mmCIF file of C-alpha atoms in Angstrom:
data_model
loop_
_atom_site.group_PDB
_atom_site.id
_atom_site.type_symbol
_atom_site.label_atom_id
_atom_site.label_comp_id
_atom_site.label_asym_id
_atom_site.label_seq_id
_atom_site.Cartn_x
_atom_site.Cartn_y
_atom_site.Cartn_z
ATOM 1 C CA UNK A 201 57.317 -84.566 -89.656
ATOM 2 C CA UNK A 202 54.498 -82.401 -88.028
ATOM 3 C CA UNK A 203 53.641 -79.665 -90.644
ATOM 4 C CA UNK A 204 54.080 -81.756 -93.498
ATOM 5 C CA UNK A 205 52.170 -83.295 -96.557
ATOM 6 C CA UNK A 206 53.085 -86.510 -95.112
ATOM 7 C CA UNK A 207 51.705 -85.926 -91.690
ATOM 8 C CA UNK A 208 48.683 -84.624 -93.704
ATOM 9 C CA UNK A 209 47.947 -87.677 -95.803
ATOM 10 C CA UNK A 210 48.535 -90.108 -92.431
ATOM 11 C CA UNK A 211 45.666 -87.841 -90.765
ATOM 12 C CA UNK A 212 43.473 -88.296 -93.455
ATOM 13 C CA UNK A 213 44.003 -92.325 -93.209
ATOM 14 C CA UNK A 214 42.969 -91.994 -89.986
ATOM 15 C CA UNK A 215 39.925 -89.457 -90.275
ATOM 16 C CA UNK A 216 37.436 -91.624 -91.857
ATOM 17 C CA UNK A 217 37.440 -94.832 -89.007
ATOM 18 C CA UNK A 218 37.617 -92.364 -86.350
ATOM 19 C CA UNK A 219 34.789 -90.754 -87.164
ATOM 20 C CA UNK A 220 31.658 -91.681 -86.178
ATOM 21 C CA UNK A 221 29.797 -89.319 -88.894
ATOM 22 C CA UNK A 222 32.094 -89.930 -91.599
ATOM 23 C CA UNK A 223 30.638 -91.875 -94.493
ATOM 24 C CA UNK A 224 34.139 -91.653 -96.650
ATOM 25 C CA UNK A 225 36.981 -90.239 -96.966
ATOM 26 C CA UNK A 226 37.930 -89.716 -100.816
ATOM 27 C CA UNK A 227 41.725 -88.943 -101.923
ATOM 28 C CA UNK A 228 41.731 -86.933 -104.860
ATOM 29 C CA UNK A 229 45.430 -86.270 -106.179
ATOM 30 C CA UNK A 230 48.399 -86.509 -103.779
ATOM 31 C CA UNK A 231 47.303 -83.624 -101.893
ATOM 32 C CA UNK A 232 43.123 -82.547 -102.086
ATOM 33 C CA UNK A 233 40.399 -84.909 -100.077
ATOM 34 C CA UNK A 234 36.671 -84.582 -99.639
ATOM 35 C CA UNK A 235 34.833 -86.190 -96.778
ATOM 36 C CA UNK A 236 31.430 -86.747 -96.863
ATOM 37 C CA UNK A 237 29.069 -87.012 -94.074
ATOM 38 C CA UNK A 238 26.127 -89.092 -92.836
ATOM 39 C CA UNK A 239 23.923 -86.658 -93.419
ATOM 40 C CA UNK A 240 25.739 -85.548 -97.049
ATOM 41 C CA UNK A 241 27.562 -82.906 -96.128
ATOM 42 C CA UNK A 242 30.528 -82.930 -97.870
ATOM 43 C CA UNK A 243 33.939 -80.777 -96.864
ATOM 44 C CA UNK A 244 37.050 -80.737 -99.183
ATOM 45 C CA UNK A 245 40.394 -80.351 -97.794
ATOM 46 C CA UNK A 246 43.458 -78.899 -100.375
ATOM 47 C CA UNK A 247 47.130 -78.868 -98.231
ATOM 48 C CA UNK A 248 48.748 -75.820 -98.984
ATOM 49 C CA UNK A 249 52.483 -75.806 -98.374
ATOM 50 C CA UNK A 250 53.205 -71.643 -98.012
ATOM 51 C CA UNK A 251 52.643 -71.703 -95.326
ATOM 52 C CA UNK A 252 51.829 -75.001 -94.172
ATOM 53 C CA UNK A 253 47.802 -75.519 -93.888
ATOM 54 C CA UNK A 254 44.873 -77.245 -95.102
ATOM 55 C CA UNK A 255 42.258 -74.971 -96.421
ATOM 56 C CA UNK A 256 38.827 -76.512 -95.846
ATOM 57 C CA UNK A 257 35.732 -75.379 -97.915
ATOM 58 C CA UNK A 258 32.714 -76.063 -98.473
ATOM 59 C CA UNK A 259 29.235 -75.362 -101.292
ATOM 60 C CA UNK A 260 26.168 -73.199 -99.274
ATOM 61 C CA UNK A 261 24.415 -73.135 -102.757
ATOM 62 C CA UNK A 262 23.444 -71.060 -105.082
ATOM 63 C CA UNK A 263 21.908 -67.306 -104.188
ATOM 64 C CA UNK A 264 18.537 -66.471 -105.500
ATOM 65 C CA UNK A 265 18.173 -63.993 -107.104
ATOM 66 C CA UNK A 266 15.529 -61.791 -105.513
ATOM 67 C CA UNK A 267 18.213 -62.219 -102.381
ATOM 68 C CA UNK A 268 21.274 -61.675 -103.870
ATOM 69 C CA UNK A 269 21.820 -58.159 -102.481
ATOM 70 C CA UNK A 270 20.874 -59.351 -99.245
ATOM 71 C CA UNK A 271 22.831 -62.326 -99.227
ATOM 72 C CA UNK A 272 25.969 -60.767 -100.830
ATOM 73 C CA UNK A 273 26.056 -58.099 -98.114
ATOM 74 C CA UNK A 274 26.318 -60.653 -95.565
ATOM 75 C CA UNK A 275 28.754 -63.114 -96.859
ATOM 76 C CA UNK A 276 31.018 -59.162 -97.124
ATOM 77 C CA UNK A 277 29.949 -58.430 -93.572
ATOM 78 C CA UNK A 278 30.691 -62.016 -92.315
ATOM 79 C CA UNK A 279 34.252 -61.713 -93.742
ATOM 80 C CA UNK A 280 35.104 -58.546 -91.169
ATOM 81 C CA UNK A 281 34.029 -60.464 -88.256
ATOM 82 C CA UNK A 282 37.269 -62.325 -89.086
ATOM 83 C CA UNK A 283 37.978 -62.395 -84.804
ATOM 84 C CA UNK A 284 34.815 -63.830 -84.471
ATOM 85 C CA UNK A 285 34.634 -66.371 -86.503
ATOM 86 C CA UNK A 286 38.046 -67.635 -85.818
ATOM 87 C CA UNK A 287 38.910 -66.946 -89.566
ATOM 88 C CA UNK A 288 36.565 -68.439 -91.264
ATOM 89 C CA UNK A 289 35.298 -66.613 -94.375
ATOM 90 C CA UNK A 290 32.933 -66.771 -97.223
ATOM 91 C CA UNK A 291 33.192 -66.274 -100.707
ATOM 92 C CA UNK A 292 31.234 -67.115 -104.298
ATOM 93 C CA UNK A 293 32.392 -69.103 -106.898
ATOM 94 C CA UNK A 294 32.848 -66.956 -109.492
ATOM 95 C CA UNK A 295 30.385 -64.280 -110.934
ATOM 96 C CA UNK A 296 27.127 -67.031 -111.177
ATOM 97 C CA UNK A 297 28.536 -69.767 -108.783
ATOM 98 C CA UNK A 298 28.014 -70.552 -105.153
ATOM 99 C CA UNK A 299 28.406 -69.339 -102.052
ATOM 100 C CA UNK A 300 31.524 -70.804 -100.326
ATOM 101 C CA UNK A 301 32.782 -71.070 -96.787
ATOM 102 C CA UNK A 302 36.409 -71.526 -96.193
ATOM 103 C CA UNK A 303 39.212 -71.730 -93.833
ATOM 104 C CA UNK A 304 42.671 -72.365 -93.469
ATOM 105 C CA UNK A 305 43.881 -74.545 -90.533
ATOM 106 C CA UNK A 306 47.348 -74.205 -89.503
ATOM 107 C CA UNK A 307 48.864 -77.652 -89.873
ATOM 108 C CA UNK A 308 52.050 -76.966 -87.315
ATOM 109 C CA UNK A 309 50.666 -78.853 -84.521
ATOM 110 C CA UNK A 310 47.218 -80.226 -86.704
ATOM 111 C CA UNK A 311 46.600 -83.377 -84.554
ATOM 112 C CA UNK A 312 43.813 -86.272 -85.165
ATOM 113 C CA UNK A 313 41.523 -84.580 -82.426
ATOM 114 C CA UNK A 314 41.844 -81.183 -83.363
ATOM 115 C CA UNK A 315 40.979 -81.825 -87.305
ATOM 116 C CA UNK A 316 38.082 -84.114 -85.924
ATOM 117 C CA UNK A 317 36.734 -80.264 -83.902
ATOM 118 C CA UNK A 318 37.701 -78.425 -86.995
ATOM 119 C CA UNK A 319 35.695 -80.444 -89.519
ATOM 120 C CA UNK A 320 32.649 -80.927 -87.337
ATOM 121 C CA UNK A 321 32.381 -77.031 -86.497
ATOM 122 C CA UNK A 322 33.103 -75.796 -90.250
ATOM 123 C CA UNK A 323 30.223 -78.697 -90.946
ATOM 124 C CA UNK A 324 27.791 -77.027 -88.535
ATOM 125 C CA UNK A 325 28.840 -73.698 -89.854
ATOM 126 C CA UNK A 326 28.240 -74.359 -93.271
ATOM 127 C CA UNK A 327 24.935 -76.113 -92.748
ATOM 128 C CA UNK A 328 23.727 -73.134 -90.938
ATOM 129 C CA UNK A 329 25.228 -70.699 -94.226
ATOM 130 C CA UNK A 330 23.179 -73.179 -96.335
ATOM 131 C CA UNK A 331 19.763 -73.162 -94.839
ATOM 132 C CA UNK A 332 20.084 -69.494 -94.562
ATOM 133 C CA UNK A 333 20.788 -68.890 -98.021
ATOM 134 C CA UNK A 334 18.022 -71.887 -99.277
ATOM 135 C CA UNK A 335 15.330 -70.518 -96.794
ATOM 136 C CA UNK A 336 16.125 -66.879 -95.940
ATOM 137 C CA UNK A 337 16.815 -65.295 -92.963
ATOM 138 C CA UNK A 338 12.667 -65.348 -91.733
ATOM 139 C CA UNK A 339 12.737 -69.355 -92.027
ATOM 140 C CA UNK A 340 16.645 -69.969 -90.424
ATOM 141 C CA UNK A 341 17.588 -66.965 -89.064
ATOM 142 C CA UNK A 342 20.821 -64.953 -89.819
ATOM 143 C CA UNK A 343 23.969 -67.082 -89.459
ATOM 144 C CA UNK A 344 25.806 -66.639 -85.935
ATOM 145 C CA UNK A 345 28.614 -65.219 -86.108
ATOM 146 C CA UNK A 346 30.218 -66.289 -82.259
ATOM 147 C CA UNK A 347 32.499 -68.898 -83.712
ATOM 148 C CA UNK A 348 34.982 -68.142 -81.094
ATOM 149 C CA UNK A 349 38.217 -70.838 -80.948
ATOM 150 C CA UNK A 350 36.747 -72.211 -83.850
ATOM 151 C CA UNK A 351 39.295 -74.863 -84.287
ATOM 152 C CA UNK A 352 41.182 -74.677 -81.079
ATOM 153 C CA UNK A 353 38.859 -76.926 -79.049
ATOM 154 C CA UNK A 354 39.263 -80.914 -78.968
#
């Protein structure tokens, strides 16, 4: 049934060998995952069943903390630009953890193709969050923020 934890868990068999970039796929309890990249990326997937979704996050890393105003301002900012982004938002950890990067993907119509476009954009995303908040903004550059369709395209 489309929608459901089982669909889920058969999509997640299927991830990892259809995948190119996909070092493994790692179960952890009946209903969280974390796949890990080629390049060590690493995205965890939790199904959440009101309403039906998978909600995708991943670590940017810690905020220094000469640029924590800085970098605090923009992970708020980034969270407005909810249209642009397609949803996805940021967050920390707690009062000293990490930044965080989420989003929730509907999993109504959640197809093999579609989570492959969904993980490899929130990837590139996040890897673009991370050097920003490693190397500041003179070294990366500010995050972009035209994330359009983020995980309508196949």
């Amino acid at each position: 049934m489309p929608g459901s934890l089982e669909s889920i868990q058969a999509l997640m068999k299927e991830l990892g060998p259809q995948m190119n970039n996909v070092d493994a796929v790692v179960q952890n309890g009946e209903s969280t995952w974390a796949v890990q990249f080629d390049d060590g990326a690493v995205v965890f997937l939790e199904w959440d069943e009101q309403p039906p979704r998978l909600v995708l996050s991943a670590e940017l890393g810690k905020i220094a903390e000469a640029r924590q105003l800085e970098v605090l301002r923009l992970l708020l900012s980034y969270n407005l630009l909810w249209r642009d982004t397609g949803g996805v938002k940021t967050a920390l950890g707690g009062p000293e953890g990490a930044a965080m990067l989420l989003y929730e993907c509907s999993a109504d119509s959640l197809t093999l193709a579609v989570l492959q476009t969904v993980l490899e954009n929130f990837c590139n995303s996040a890897q673009i969050w991370q050097r920003y908040i490693e190397q500041g903004p003179a070294e990366a550059g500010p995050p972009v923020f035209s994330l359009q369709d983020f995980g309508n395209r196949a």
